[in-house]
Short mmCIF file of N, CA and C in Angstrom, two decimals:
data_model
loop_
_atom_site.label_atom_id
_atom_site.label_comp_id
_atom_site.label_asym_id
_atom_site.label_seq_id
_atom_site.Cartn_x
_atom_site.Cartn_y
_atom_site.Cartn_z
N MET A 1 -179.06 -51.17 34.25
CA MET A 1 -177.83 -51.38 34.76
C MET A 1 -176.92 -49.87 34.56
N CYS A 2 -176.06 -49.90 35.46
CA CYS A 2 -175.73 -48.25 35.47
C CYS A 2 -174.99 -47.83 34.07
N ASN A 3 -175.22 -47.16 33.69
CA ASN A 3 -174.73 -46.57 32.26
C ASN A 3 -174.28 -44.95 31.96
N SER A 4 -174.01 -44.66 31.18
CA SER A 4 -174.16 -42.82 30.96
C SER A 4 -175.31 -42.69 30.89
N SER A 5 -176.27 -43.25 30.36
CA SER A 5 -178.01 -42.63 30.41
C SER A 5 -178.60 -42.90 31.77
N THR A 6 -178.16 -43.43 33.01
CA THR A 6 -178.73 -43.69 33.82
C THR A 6 -178.47 -42.25 34.56
N GLN A 7 -179.54 -42.23 35.57
CA GLN A 7 -179.54 -40.88 36.68
C GLN A 7 -178.55 -41.64 37.68
N LYS A 8 -177.78 -40.40 38.18
CA LYS A 8 -177.04 -40.56 39.11
C LYS A 8 -177.19 -39.97 40.38
N LYS A 9 -176.88 -40.45 41.54
CA LYS A 9 -176.83 -39.69 42.51
C LYS A 9 -175.25 -39.64 43.06
N ASN A 10 -175.13 -38.57 43.60
CA ASN A 10 -173.80 -38.60 44.34
C ASN A 10 -173.66 -38.88 45.78
N ASN A 11 -174.69 -38.65 46.56
CA ASN A 11 -174.64 -39.15 47.73
C ASN A 11 -175.17 -40.48 48.22
N PHE A 12 -174.57 -41.66 48.87
CA PHE A 12 -175.80 -42.91 49.23
C PHE A 12 -176.64 -42.28 50.50
N PRO A 13 -177.97 -42.49 49.56
CA PRO A 13 -179.41 -41.87 49.72
C PRO A 13 -179.89 -42.35 50.93
N VAL A 14 -179.32 -43.57 52.00
CA VAL A 14 -180.52 -44.23 52.80
C VAL A 14 -181.21 -43.12 53.48
N SER A 15 -181.21 -42.14 53.95
CA SER A 15 -182.40 -41.25 54.35
C SER A 15 -183.64 -41.53 53.65
N GLU A 16 -183.37 -41.79 52.31
CA GLU A 16 -184.65 -41.30 51.49
C GLU A 16 -185.40 -43.37 51.55
N TRP A 17 -184.72 -43.95 51.91
CA TRP A 17 -184.87 -45.54 51.83
C TRP A 17 -186.24 -45.68 52.55
N GLY A 18 -187.14 -46.72 52.44
CA GLY A 18 -188.35 -46.95 53.34
C GLY A 18 -189.51 -46.01 52.73
N ASN A 19 -189.29 -45.17 52.03
CA ASN A 19 -190.28 -44.73 51.69
C ASN A 19 -191.72 -45.15 50.74
N SER A 20 -191.09 -45.89 49.74
CA SER A 20 -191.50 -46.57 48.75
C SER A 20 -191.08 -47.99 48.52
N LEU A 21 -191.64 -48.73 47.68
CA LEU A 21 -190.80 -50.08 47.14
C LEU A 21 -189.68 -50.01 46.73
N GLN A 22 -188.44 -50.34 47.05
CA GLN A 22 -187.32 -50.02 46.09
C GLN A 22 -186.46 -51.09 46.50
N LEU A 23 -185.16 -51.54 45.26
CA LEU A 23 -184.51 -52.45 45.42
C LEU A 23 -183.22 -52.12 45.59
N LEU A 24 -182.37 -52.81 46.23
CA LEU A 24 -181.15 -52.24 46.34
C LEU A 24 -179.96 -53.57 45.46
N ILE A 25 -179.53 -53.26 44.40
CA ILE A 25 -178.59 -53.90 43.44
C ILE A 25 -177.27 -53.71 44.06
N THR A 26 -176.12 -54.60 44.46
CA THR A 26 -175.17 -54.42 44.49
C THR A 26 -173.89 -55.09 43.90
N SER A 27 -172.97 -54.92 43.43
CA SER A 27 -172.00 -56.04 43.29
C SER A 27 -172.90 -57.08 42.04
N GLY A 28 -172.02 -58.16 41.81
CA GLY A 28 -172.27 -59.38 41.25
C GLY A 28 -171.56 -59.73 40.06
N LEU A 29 -172.70 -60.65 38.81
CA LEU A 29 -171.93 -60.90 37.65
C LEU A 29 -172.77 -59.92 36.92
N GLN A 30 -171.98 -59.29 35.97
CA GLN A 30 -172.54 -58.43 35.13
C GLN A 30 -172.76 -58.93 33.58
N GLN A 31 -171.97 -59.94 33.25
CA GLN A 31 -172.34 -60.61 32.05
C GLN A 31 -171.79 -62.10 31.95
N TRP A 32 -172.40 -62.88 31.16
CA TRP A 32 -171.73 -64.10 31.00
C TRP A 32 -171.61 -64.30 29.56
N VAL A 33 -170.61 -63.99 28.80
CA VAL A 33 -170.63 -64.71 27.54
C VAL A 33 -169.33 -65.26 26.82
N GLU A 34 -169.86 -66.80 26.19
CA GLU A 34 -169.00 -67.42 25.95
C GLU A 34 -167.63 -68.11 27.02
N GLY A 35 -168.32 -68.54 28.43
CA GLY A 35 -167.63 -68.84 29.16
C GLY A 35 -166.82 -67.49 29.70
N VAL A 36 -167.23 -66.56 29.61
CA VAL A 36 -166.03 -65.81 30.34
C VAL A 36 -167.06 -64.43 31.12
N THR A 37 -166.62 -64.53 32.38
CA THR A 37 -167.51 -63.62 33.27
C THR A 37 -166.96 -62.01 33.33
N SER A 38 -167.80 -61.24 33.90
CA SER A 38 -167.47 -60.13 33.85
C SER A 38 -168.34 -59.15 35.17
N THR A 39 -167.27 -58.64 36.12
CA THR A 39 -168.20 -58.34 37.46
C THR A 39 -168.27 -57.17 37.86
N THR A 40 -169.08 -56.70 38.45
CA THR A 40 -169.17 -55.15 38.62
C THR A 40 -169.33 -54.92 40.19
N ASP A 41 -168.65 -53.71 40.44
CA ASP A 41 -169.04 -53.43 42.19
C ASP A 41 -169.85 -51.82 41.87
N LYS A 42 -170.83 -51.91 41.08
CA LYS A 42 -171.64 -50.87 41.15
C LYS A 42 -172.80 -50.75 41.99
N THR A 43 -173.42 -49.84 42.66
CA THR A 43 -174.48 -49.94 43.07
C THR A 43 -175.83 -49.13 42.65
N GLU A 44 -177.14 -50.09 42.65
CA GLU A 44 -178.09 -49.18 41.73
C GLU A 44 -179.52 -49.42 42.84
N ILE A 45 -179.86 -48.42 42.75
CA ILE A 45 -181.52 -48.32 43.71
C ILE A 45 -182.45 -48.33 42.27
N ILE A 46 -183.55 -49.47 42.38
CA ILE A 46 -184.61 -49.18 41.62
C ILE A 46 -185.94 -48.76 42.69
N ASP A 47 -186.53 -47.92 41.78
CA ASP A 47 -187.72 -47.76 43.22
C ASP A 47 -188.59 -47.86 42.12
N VAL A 48 -189.22 -49.15 42.48
CA VAL A 48 -190.44 -49.46 41.61
C VAL A 48 -191.66 -48.41 42.04
N ASP A 49 -192.26 -48.05 42.99
CA ASP A 49 -193.43 -47.04 43.41
C ASP A 49 -193.21 -45.96 42.28
N ASN A 50 -192.20 -45.56 42.38
CA ASN A 50 -192.07 -44.17 41.35
C ASN A 50 -191.34 -44.32 40.19
N ARG A 51 -191.11 -45.52 39.88
CA ARG A 51 -190.31 -45.75 38.13
C ARG A 51 -188.98 -45.40 37.87
N THR A 52 -188.25 -45.40 39.10
CA THR A 52 -186.91 -44.37 38.57
C THR A 52 -186.11 -45.67 38.98
N HIS A 53 -184.47 -45.20 38.48
CA HIS A 53 -183.49 -45.59 38.76
C HIS A 53 -182.57 -45.06 38.79
N GLN A 54 -181.61 -45.51 39.61
CA GLN A 54 -180.45 -44.55 40.10
C GLN A 54 -179.43 -45.09 40.24
N CYS A 55 -178.18 -44.71 39.87
CA CYS A 55 -176.71 -45.14 40.24
C CYS A 55 -176.42 -44.37 41.74
N VAL A 56 -175.46 -45.06 42.35
CA VAL A 56 -174.99 -44.27 43.47
C VAL A 56 -173.63 -44.25 43.62
N ASP A 57 -173.01 -43.54 43.30
CA ASP A 57 -171.41 -43.21 42.99
C ASP A 57 -171.09 -43.54 44.57
N SER A 58 -171.35 -42.98 45.28
CA SER A 58 -170.76 -42.71 46.45
C SER A 58 -171.09 -43.96 47.51
N ALA A 59 -171.70 -45.08 46.96
CA ALA A 59 -171.68 -46.20 47.93
C ALA A 59 -170.35 -46.74 48.55
N PRO A 60 -170.52 -47.25 49.63
CA PRO A 60 -168.94 -47.88 50.13
C PRO A 60 -168.96 -48.80 49.46
N PRO A 61 -168.10 -49.45 48.67
CA PRO A 61 -167.52 -50.54 48.09
C PRO A 61 -167.37 -51.67 48.94
N LEU A 62 -168.21 -53.07 48.66
CA LEU A 62 -167.73 -54.25 49.48
C LEU A 62 -166.38 -54.52 49.33
N PRO A 63 -165.81 -55.32 50.11
CA PRO A 63 -164.49 -55.53 50.61
C PRO A 63 -163.87 -56.64 49.14
N ASP A 64 -164.96 -57.54 49.00
CA ASP A 64 -164.89 -58.27 47.64
C ASP A 64 -166.14 -58.00 46.70
N LEU A 65 -165.42 -58.25 45.57
CA LEU A 65 -166.59 -58.43 44.65
C LEU A 65 -167.53 -59.93 44.64
N LEU A 66 -168.86 -59.66 45.12
CA LEU A 66 -169.61 -60.99 45.30
C LEU A 66 -170.67 -61.23 44.51
N TYR A 67 -170.96 -62.43 44.29
CA TYR A 67 -172.47 -62.76 43.38
C TYR A 67 -173.01 -63.82 44.24
N HIS A 68 -174.47 -64.12 43.83
CA HIS A 68 -175.25 -65.08 44.58
C HIS A 68 -175.28 -64.58 46.18
N ALA A 69 -175.24 -63.29 46.95
CA ALA A 69 -175.32 -63.07 48.25
C ALA A 69 -176.85 -62.72 48.77
N MET A 70 -176.88 -62.99 49.57
CA MET A 70 -178.53 -62.09 50.23
C MET A 70 -178.40 -61.23 51.03
N GLY A 71 -179.29 -60.43 51.18
CA GLY A 71 -179.46 -59.16 51.43
C GLY A 71 -180.81 -58.73 51.94
N GLY A 72 -181.26 -57.25 52.43
CA GLY A 72 -182.38 -56.74 52.50
C GLY A 72 -182.21 -55.42 53.43
N LEU A 73 -182.95 -54.70 53.65
CA LEU A 73 -182.94 -53.73 54.01
C LEU A 73 -183.76 -53.44 55.71
N LEU A 74 -182.78 -53.63 56.70
CA LEU A 74 -183.36 -53.48 57.87
C LEU A 74 -183.76 -52.02 58.65
N HIS A 75 -184.68 -52.27 59.01
CA HIS A 75 -185.16 -50.74 60.15
C HIS A 75 -185.24 -49.60 58.98
N ASP A 76 -185.67 -50.38 57.72
CA ASP A 76 -185.66 -48.74 56.79
C ASP A 76 -185.01 -48.14 56.52
N THR A 77 -183.43 -48.49 56.93
CA THR A 77 -182.31 -47.31 56.85
C THR A 77 -181.30 -48.35 56.21
N TYR A 78 -180.64 -49.53 56.81
CA TYR A 78 -179.56 -50.47 56.92
C TYR A 78 -179.58 -51.48 55.89
N PRO A 79 -179.04 -51.06 54.82
CA PRO A 79 -178.87 -52.56 53.74
C PRO A 79 -177.56 -53.20 54.24
N LEU A 80 -178.09 -54.27 54.20
CA LEU A 80 -177.69 -55.99 54.79
C LEU A 80 -177.06 -56.57 53.29
N ILE A 81 -176.33 -57.18 53.49
CA ILE A 81 -175.67 -58.15 52.31
C ILE A 81 -174.86 -58.95 53.31
N CYS A 82 -175.13 -60.65 53.18
CA CYS A 82 -174.18 -61.38 53.56
C CYS A 82 -174.29 -62.53 52.54
N GLY A 83 -172.96 -63.21 52.97
CA GLY A 83 -172.57 -64.08 52.16
C GLY A 83 -172.10 -63.90 50.91
N GLY A 84 -172.44 -65.08 50.33
CA GLY A 84 -172.36 -64.95 48.49
C GLY A 84 -170.90 -65.91 47.86
N VAL A 85 -170.71 -65.54 46.71
CA VAL A 85 -169.43 -66.49 46.04
C VAL A 85 -168.77 -65.30 45.62
N LEU A 86 -167.17 -65.69 46.24
CA LEU A 86 -166.31 -64.88 45.74
C LEU A 86 -165.68 -65.52 44.73
N PHE A 87 -164.10 -64.98 44.10
CA PHE A 87 -163.72 -65.80 43.03
C PHE A 87 -162.77 -66.60 43.49
N ASP A 88 -162.29 -66.84 44.96
CA ASP A 88 -161.56 -67.74 45.49
C ASP A 88 -162.60 -68.58 46.29
N GLY A 89 -163.68 -69.02 46.67
CA GLY A 89 -164.75 -69.29 47.43
C GLY A 89 -165.97 -68.84 47.56
N TYR A 90 -166.27 -69.00 48.77
CA TYR A 90 -167.48 -68.65 49.25
C TYR A 90 -167.09 -67.59 50.72
N SER A 91 -168.36 -66.84 51.15
CA SER A 91 -168.03 -65.55 52.14
C SER A 91 -168.79 -65.74 53.22
N ASP A 92 -168.27 -65.96 54.58
CA ASP A 92 -169.49 -65.88 55.36
C ASP A 92 -169.61 -64.80 56.23
N GLU A 93 -169.14 -63.34 55.40
CA GLU A 93 -168.93 -62.22 56.03
C GLU A 93 -170.85 -61.70 55.64
N CYS A 94 -170.78 -60.74 56.87
CA CYS A 94 -172.38 -59.81 56.70
C CYS A 94 -171.58 -58.47 56.54
N HIS A 95 -172.33 -57.71 55.62
CA HIS A 95 -171.95 -56.04 55.77
C HIS A 95 -173.22 -55.26 55.68
N VAL A 96 -172.97 -54.21 56.73
CA VAL A 96 -174.19 -53.53 56.76
C VAL A 96 -173.68 -51.81 56.84
N ILE A 97 -174.41 -51.38 55.54
CA ILE A 97 -173.63 -50.00 55.46
C ILE A 97 -174.80 -48.99 56.09
N ASP A 98 -174.14 -48.08 56.98
CA ASP A 98 -174.92 -47.42 58.04
C ASP A 98 -175.01 -46.01 57.32
N VAL A 99 -175.83 -45.17 57.96
CA VAL A 99 -176.01 -43.72 57.46
C VAL A 99 -175.16 -43.25 57.23
N GLU A 100 -173.69 -43.40 57.81
CA GLU A 100 -172.50 -42.10 57.56
C GLU A 100 -171.76 -43.06 55.99
N GLY A 101 -172.13 -44.42 56.10
CA GLY A 101 -171.61 -44.86 54.68
C GLY A 101 -170.55 -45.65 55.17
N ASN A 102 -170.49 -46.26 56.38
CA ASN A 102 -169.38 -46.92 57.00
C ASN A 102 -170.11 -48.64 57.11
N MET A 103 -169.16 -49.37 57.03
CA MET A 103 -169.53 -50.71 57.02
C MET A 103 -169.02 -51.63 58.31
N ILE A 104 -170.22 -52.44 58.79
CA ILE A 104 -169.89 -52.72 60.07
C ILE A 104 -170.45 -54.24 59.71
N ALA A 105 -169.51 -55.50 59.88
CA ALA A 105 -169.57 -56.51 59.68
C ALA A 105 -169.65 -57.65 60.93
N PRO A 106 -171.13 -58.10 60.79
CA PRO A 106 -171.56 -59.29 61.57
C PRO A 106 -170.97 -60.79 60.29
N THR A 107 -171.14 -61.81 61.32
CA THR A 107 -170.31 -63.34 60.64
C THR A 107 -171.34 -64.07 60.69
N LEU A 108 -171.51 -64.81 59.46
CA LEU A 108 -172.34 -66.16 59.63
C LEU A 108 -171.73 -67.70 60.35
N PRO A 109 -172.69 -68.22 60.70
CA PRO A 109 -171.73 -69.38 60.92
C PRO A 109 -171.31 -70.26 60.03
N VAL A 110 -171.46 -70.00 58.63
CA VAL A 110 -170.67 -70.97 57.35
C VAL A 110 -170.65 -70.07 56.63
N LYS A 111 -169.65 -70.42 55.25
CA LYS A 111 -169.57 -69.93 54.09
C LYS A 111 -170.71 -70.16 53.03
N ILE A 112 -171.72 -69.51 52.70
CA ILE A 112 -172.97 -69.79 51.77
C ILE A 112 -173.19 -68.84 50.85
N ALA A 113 -173.81 -69.40 50.06
CA ALA A 113 -174.69 -68.57 49.00
C ALA A 113 -176.14 -69.53 48.60
N HIS A 114 -176.48 -68.54 47.42
CA HIS A 114 -177.38 -69.45 46.56
C HIS A 114 -178.53 -69.68 47.72
N SER A 115 -178.84 -68.78 48.54
CA SER A 115 -179.78 -68.96 49.37
C SER A 115 -181.20 -68.28 49.53
N GLY A 116 -182.27 -68.96 49.96
CA GLY A 116 -183.51 -67.95 49.96
C GLY A 116 -183.28 -66.88 51.22
N HIS A 117 -184.02 -66.12 50.88
CA HIS A 117 -184.13 -65.22 52.31
C HIS A 117 -184.91 -64.29 52.35
N ALA A 118 -185.12 -63.50 53.25
CA ALA A 118 -186.23 -62.24 53.37
C ALA A 118 -186.00 -61.75 54.65
N VAL A 119 -186.30 -60.37 54.72
CA VAL A 119 -186.28 -59.71 55.90
C VAL A 119 -188.02 -60.10 56.64
N VAL A 120 -187.24 -59.78 57.98
CA VAL A 120 -188.59 -60.31 58.80
C VAL A 120 -188.91 -59.22 59.52
N ASN A 121 -189.87 -58.60 60.21
CA ASN A 121 -190.51 -57.67 60.88
C ASN A 121 -189.48 -56.50 60.82
N ASN A 122 -188.92 -56.01 59.78
CA ASN A 122 -187.99 -54.87 59.14
C ASN A 122 -186.76 -55.11 60.16
N SER A 123 -186.45 -56.17 61.04
CA SER A 123 -185.24 -56.16 61.90
C SER A 123 -184.25 -57.36 61.71
N TRP A 124 -184.63 -58.34 61.10
CA TRP A 124 -184.13 -59.53 61.26
C TRP A 124 -183.99 -59.96 59.55
N LEU A 125 -182.70 -60.92 59.20
CA LEU A 125 -182.59 -60.99 57.88
C LEU A 125 -182.74 -62.49 57.95
N TRP A 126 -183.59 -62.94 57.32
CA TRP A 126 -183.56 -64.93 57.38
C TRP A 126 -183.06 -65.35 56.35
N ILE A 127 -182.26 -66.04 56.22
CA ILE A 127 -181.52 -66.68 55.39
C ILE A 127 -181.77 -68.47 55.31
N SER A 128 -182.38 -69.42 54.20
CA SER A 128 -182.38 -70.58 54.52
C SER A 128 -182.02 -71.04 53.39
N GLY A 129 -181.52 -72.35 53.49
CA GLY A 129 -180.97 -73.11 52.85
C GLY A 129 -179.82 -72.58 51.93
N GLY A 130 -179.37 -73.48 50.50
CA GLY A 130 -178.14 -73.05 49.86
C GLY A 130 -177.37 -73.81 50.06
N LEU A 131 -175.88 -73.57 49.23
CA LEU A 131 -174.95 -74.00 49.30
C LEU A 131 -173.80 -73.27 50.09
N TYR A 132 -172.93 -74.23 51.15
CA TYR A 132 -171.97 -73.84 51.94
C TYR A 132 -170.85 -74.66 51.69
N ILE A 133 -169.85 -74.40 52.08
CA ILE A 133 -168.56 -75.00 52.11
C ILE A 133 -168.39 -75.83 53.49
N ASP A 134 -168.26 -77.15 53.69
CA ASP A 134 -168.20 -77.89 54.61
C ASP A 134 -166.41 -77.80 54.88
N GLU A 135 -166.41 -77.07 56.12
CA GLU A 135 -164.95 -77.16 56.66
C GLU A 135 -164.37 -78.21 56.85
N ASP A 136 -164.88 -79.68 57.24
CA ASP A 136 -164.12 -80.66 57.73
C ASP A 136 -163.88 -81.26 56.18
N THR A 137 -164.41 -81.20 55.19
CA THR A 137 -164.33 -81.78 53.43
C THR A 137 -163.94 -80.79 53.09
N SER A 138 -163.83 -79.40 52.88
CA SER A 138 -163.88 -78.51 51.79
C SER A 138 -164.30 -78.94 50.50
N SER A 139 -165.83 -79.57 50.95
CA SER A 139 -166.60 -79.58 49.69
C SER A 139 -167.78 -78.92 50.03
N LEU A 140 -168.44 -78.45 48.69
CA LEU A 140 -169.80 -77.76 48.36
C LEU A 140 -170.66 -78.68 49.03
N THR A 141 -171.66 -78.25 49.84
CA THR A 141 -172.83 -79.04 50.61
C THR A 141 -173.92 -78.32 50.65
N ASN A 142 -175.55 -79.01 50.15
CA ASN A 142 -176.55 -78.44 50.15
C ASN A 142 -176.56 -78.54 51.86
N THR A 143 -177.91 -77.26 52.07
CA THR A 143 -178.45 -77.15 53.50
C THR A 143 -179.86 -76.79 53.40
N ASN A 144 -180.44 -77.33 54.38
CA ASN A 144 -181.91 -76.63 54.63
C ASN A 144 -181.84 -76.33 55.66
N ALA A 145 -180.80 -75.64 56.57
CA ALA A 145 -180.81 -74.98 57.73
C ALA A 145 -181.12 -73.38 57.51
N SER A 146 -181.20 -72.93 58.55
CA SER A 146 -181.77 -71.39 58.73
C SER A 146 -181.48 -70.96 59.56
N TRP A 147 -180.64 -69.31 59.21
CA TRP A 147 -180.23 -68.28 60.36
C TRP A 147 -181.09 -67.25 60.29
N TYR A 148 -181.02 -66.62 60.87
CA TYR A 148 -181.74 -64.96 61.45
C TYR A 148 -180.34 -64.22 61.69
N ILE A 149 -180.22 -63.48 61.05
CA ILE A 149 -179.00 -62.24 61.29
C ILE A 149 -179.74 -60.65 61.83
N PHE A 150 -179.51 -60.29 63.02
CA PHE A 150 -179.88 -59.27 63.72
C PHE A 150 -179.09 -57.90 63.48
N VAL A 151 -179.70 -56.60 63.42
CA VAL A 151 -178.83 -55.77 63.37
C VAL A 151 -179.60 -54.71 64.05
N GLN A 152 -178.61 -54.13 65.32
CA GLN A 152 -179.76 -52.93 66.20
C GLN A 152 -179.45 -52.00 65.41
N THR A 153 -180.29 -51.06 65.71
CA THR A 153 -180.62 -49.79 65.14
C THR A 153 -178.97 -49.00 65.59
N LEU A 154 -178.28 -48.41 64.89
CA LEU A 154 -177.15 -47.82 65.56
C LEU A 154 -177.73 -46.03 65.94
#
């Protein structure tokens, strides 16, 4: 977790990605204490191979705080974050952070979260299963459907 003892980066280091096994952690629930939830909009990069942990101060913030979203790194360059739970419902938006730190947003066919997901062939995000909002009944529904999200290189 990003705190005062964590190494900080001033620039969003997308040019450094793909060189080792790295995890991008952004937004989400920070803690759950006696029914009270705290959220964070911080972005962290954990480099598993080099055993480093960095907070990224200049990562563009997502439009809304999310948790239980799906994502991955496409083309070794573009972090993609899709769906997730918002405080007023579920999201159908996807957000790609490009090299300049801009946001580009494709859309999912349903508002979904809690899904399995994986990057396929370094260019597709495969999302499978999860919970979505049924637009006809406004109810939360399980699905076993799958979607692929493709992002062209910019």
